[in-house]
Coordinates of C-alpha atoms and ligand atoms in Angstrom, one line a residue:
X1 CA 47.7 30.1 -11.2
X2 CA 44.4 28.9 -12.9
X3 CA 46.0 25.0 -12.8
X4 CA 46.6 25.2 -9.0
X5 CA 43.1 27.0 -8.0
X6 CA 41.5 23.9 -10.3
X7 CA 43.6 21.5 -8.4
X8 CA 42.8 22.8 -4.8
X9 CA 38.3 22.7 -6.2
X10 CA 38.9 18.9 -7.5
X11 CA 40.4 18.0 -4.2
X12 CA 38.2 20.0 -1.8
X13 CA 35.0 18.7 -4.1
X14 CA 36.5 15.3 -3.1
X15 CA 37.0 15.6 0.3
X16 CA 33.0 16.8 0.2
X17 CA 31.7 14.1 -0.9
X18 CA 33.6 12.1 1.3
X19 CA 32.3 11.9 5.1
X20 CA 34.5 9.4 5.6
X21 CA 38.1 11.6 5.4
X22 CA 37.1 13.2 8.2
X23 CA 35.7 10.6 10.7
X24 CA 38.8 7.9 9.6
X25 CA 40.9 10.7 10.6
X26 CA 39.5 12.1 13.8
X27 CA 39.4 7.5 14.8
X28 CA 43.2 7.7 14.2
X29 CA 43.7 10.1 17.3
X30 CA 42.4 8.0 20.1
X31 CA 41.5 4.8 19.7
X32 CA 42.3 1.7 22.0
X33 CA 40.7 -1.1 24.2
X34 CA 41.5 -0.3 27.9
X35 CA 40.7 -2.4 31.0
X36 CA 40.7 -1.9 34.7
X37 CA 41.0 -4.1 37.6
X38 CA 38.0 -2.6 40.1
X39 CA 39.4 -3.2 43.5
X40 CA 38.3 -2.3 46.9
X41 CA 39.0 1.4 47.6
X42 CA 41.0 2.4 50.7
X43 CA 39.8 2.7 53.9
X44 CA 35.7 1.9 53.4
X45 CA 35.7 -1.5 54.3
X46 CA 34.1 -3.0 50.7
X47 CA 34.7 -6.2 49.6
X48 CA 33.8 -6.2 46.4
X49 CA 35.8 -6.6 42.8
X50 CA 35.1 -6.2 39.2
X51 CA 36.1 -5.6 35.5
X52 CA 35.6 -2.3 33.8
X53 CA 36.5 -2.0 30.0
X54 CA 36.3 1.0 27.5
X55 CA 37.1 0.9 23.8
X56 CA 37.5 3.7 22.0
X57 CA 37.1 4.9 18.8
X58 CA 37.3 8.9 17.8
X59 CA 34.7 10.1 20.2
X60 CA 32.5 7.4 20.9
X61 CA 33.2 4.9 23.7
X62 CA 32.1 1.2 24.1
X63 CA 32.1 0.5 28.1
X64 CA 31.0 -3.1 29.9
X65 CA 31.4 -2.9 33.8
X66 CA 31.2 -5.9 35.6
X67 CA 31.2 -6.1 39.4
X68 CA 30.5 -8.5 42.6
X69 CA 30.3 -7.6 46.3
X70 CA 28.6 -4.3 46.3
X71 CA 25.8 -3.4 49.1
X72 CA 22.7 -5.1 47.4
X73 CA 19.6 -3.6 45.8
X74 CA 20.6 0.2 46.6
X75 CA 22.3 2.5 43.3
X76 CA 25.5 2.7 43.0
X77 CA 26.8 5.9 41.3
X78 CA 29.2 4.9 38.6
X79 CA 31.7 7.2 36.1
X80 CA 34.4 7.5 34.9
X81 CA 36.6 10.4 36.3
X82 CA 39.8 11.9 34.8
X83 CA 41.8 15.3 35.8
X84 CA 44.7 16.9 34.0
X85 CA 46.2 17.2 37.3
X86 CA 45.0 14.2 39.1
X87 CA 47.1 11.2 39.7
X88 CA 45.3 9.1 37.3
X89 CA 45.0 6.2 39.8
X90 CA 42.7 5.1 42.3
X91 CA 42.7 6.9 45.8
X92 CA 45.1 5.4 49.0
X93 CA 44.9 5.9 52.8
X94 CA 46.8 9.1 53.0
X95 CA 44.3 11.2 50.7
X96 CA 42.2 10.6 53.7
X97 CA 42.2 14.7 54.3
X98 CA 40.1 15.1 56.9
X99 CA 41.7 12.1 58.7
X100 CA 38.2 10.1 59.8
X101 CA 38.8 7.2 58.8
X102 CA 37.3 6.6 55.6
X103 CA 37.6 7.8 51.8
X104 CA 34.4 10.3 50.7
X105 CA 34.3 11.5 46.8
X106 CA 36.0 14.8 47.4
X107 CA 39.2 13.0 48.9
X108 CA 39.6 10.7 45.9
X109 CA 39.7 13.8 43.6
X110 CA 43.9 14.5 43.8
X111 CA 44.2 10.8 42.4
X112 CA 41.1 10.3 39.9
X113 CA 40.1 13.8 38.9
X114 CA 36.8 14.8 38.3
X115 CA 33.6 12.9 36.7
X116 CA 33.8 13.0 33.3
X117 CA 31.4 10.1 32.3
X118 CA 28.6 9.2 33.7
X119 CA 27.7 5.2 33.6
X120 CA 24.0 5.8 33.4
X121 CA 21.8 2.7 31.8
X122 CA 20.0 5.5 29.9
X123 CA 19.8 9.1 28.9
X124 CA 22.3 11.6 29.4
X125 CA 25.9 10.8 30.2
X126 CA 27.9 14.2 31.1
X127 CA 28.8 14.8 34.2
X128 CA 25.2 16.2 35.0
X129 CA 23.9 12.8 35.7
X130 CA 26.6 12.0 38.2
X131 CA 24.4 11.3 41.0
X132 CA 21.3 10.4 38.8
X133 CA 20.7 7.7 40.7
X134 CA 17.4 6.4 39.4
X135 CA 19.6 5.5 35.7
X136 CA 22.6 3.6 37.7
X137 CA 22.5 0.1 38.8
X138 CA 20.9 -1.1 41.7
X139 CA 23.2 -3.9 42.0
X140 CA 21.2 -6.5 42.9
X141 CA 22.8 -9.4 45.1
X142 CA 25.3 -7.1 45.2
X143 CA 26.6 -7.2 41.1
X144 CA 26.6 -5.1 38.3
X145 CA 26.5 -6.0 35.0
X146 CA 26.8 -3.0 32.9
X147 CA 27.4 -2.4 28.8
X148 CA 26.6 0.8 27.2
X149 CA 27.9 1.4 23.6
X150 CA 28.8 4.2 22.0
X151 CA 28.7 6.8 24.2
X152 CA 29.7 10.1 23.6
X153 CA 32.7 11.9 25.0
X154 CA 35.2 15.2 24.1
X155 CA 37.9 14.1 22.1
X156 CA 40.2 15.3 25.2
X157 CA 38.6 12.2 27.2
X158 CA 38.6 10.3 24.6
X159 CA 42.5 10.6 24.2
X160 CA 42.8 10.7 28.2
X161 CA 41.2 7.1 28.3
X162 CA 43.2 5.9 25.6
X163 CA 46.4 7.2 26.8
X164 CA 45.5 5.2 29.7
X165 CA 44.6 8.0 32.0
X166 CA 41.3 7.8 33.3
X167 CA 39.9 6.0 36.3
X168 CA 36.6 4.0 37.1
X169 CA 34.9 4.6 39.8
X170 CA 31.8 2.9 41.4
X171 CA 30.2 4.6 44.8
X172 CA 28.1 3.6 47.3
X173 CA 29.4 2.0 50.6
X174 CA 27.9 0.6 53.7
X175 CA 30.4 1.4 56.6
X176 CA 27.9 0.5 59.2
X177 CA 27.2 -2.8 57.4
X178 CA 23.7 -2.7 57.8
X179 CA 22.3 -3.3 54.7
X180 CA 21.4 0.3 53.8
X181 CA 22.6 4.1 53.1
X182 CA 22.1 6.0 55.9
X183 CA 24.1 7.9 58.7
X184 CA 24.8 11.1 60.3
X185 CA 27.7 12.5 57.5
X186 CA 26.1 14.0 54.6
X187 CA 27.5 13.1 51.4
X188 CA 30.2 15.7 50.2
X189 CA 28.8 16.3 46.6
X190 CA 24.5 16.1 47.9
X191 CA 24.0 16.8 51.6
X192 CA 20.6 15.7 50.6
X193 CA 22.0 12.1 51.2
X194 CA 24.0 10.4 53.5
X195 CA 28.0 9.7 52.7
X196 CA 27.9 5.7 52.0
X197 CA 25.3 6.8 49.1
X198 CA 28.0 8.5 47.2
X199 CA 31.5 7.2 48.6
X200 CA 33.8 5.2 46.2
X201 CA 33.3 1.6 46.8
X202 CA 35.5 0.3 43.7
X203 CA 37.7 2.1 41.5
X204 CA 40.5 0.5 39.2
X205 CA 42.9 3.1 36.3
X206 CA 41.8 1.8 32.7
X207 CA 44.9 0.8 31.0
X208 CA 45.6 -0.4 27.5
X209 CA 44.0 -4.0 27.4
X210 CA 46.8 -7.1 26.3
X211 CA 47.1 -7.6 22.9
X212 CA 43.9 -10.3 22.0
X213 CA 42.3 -9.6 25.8
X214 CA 39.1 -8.5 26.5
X215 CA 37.8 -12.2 25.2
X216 CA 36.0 -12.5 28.9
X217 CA 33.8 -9.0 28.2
X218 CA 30.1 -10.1 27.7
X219 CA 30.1 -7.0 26.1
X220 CA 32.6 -7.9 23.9
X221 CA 34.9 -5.7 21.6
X222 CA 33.5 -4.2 18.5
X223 CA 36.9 -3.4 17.0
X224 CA 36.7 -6.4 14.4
X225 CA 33.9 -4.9 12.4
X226 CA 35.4 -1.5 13.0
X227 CA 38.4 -2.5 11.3
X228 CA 37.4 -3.2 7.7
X229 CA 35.4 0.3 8.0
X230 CA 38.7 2.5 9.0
X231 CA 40.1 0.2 6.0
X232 CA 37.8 1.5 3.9
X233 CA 37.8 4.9 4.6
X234 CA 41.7 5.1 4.3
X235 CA 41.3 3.7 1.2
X236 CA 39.1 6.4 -0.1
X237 CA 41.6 8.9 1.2
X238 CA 44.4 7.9 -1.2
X239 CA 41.5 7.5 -3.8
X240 CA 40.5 10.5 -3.4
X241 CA 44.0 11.8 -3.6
X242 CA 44.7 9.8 -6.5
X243 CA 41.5 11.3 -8.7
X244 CA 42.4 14.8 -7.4
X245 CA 46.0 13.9 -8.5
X246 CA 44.9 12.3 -12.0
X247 CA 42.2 15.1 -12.9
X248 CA 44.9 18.1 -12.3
X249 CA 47.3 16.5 -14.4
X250 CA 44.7 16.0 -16.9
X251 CA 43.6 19.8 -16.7
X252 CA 47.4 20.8 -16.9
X253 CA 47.7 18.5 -19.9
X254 CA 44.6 20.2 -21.5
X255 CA 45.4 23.8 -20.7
Ligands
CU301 CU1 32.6 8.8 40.4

């Protein structure tokens, strides 16, 4: 009895003293590079295209968003949205519910799910700042060139975007093409502002990025100086292990 409570104090005195165990453990659950494809979405007449890609490691996300053909010089809403139930893709024509013609938020939600990140340049990035539209891009000549590091996010979006079920979305359209939000429909998430100011303009699903890809991310991937840091802190698992292991047997041979 005495040899196994000993044992169970070395190891848990180890495991202290080790912040490492715990991180290197909770990086093992989700962690990935994941790209989309940002196309036009259905129905709201955008030409535009772009890149989005997230790496992820335990809960902290590394995301670069790069985009061309947006309406100029007005903010453009960007998240990332995921929903247990959703589709995990980007919206098509026939999740046009109310059948006008066109694609707002709300309709998208049965294929992308809710907002779960928002692509703000600063501050907070829950949910909250979905429509915080004096931290998104402005977009001007019509591009976005995003990179935020190390964002925070639940572990459950953390594995969603890993398990490649998440989706990118960036808002803001012009249906009238007159160079500026505006129009009679109110926006279905702030009747405050008009519908183009919030409707999805691009939207690709992240999924696992090719083996050696990402190499055109100005952003980059940080994974090659993650790698000798997860290294390390396996290695201080089994060392820790080991010295647990070594000083038991010591006490047993003492006792
Ligand atoms: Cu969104």
């Amino acid at each position: 009895m005495r040899h196994s409570t000993k044992l169970a104090t070395v190891v848990l005195g180890a495991a202290a003293t080790l912040p490492f165990v715990g991180v290197a453990t909770a990086a093992a659950a989700a962690d990935g590079s994941t790209m989309a494809n940002l196309r036009p979405v259905a129905l709201n007449g955008v030409d535009a295209s772009g890149t989005a890609m997230v790496d992820v490691r335990g809960t902290r996300i590394d995301v670069t968003v790069a985009a061309s053909g947006l309406l100029a010089d007005n903010p453009h809403a960007a998240h990332i949205h995921f929903g247990a139930d959703a589709r995990h893709e980007c919206p098509v024509a026939s999740d046009d519910a109310s059948g006008d013609g066109t694609l707002n938020t709300t309709e998208g939600g049965p294929a992308y799910g809710p907002v779960v990140v928002s692509l703000t340049k600063t501050g907070d990035t829950s949910p909250k700042s979905g429509l915080a539209v004096d931290r998104f891009s402005t977009a001007p000549g019509g591009k976005i060139s995003y990179s935020r590091g190390s964002i925070h996010v639940s572990s459950g979006v953390a594995k969603a975007i890993a398990d490649g079920q998440a989706v990118v979305v960036v808002h803001g359209v012009d249906h009238n093409d007159n160079g500026k939000y505006d129009g009679d429909t109110k926006s279905d998430l702030d009747p405050s502002l008009p519908t183009e100011a919030t409707d999805p303009a691009v939207c690709g699903a992240l999924h696992a990025a090719p083996a050696g890809g990402a190499a055109t991310g100005a952003g980059g991937s940080s994974s090659p100086q993650q790698t000798p840091l997860l290294a390390l802190g396996g290695g201080l698992v089994l060392a820790a292990v080991g010295t647990g292991a070594l000083t038991a047997r010591r006490a047993r041979n003492r006792a």
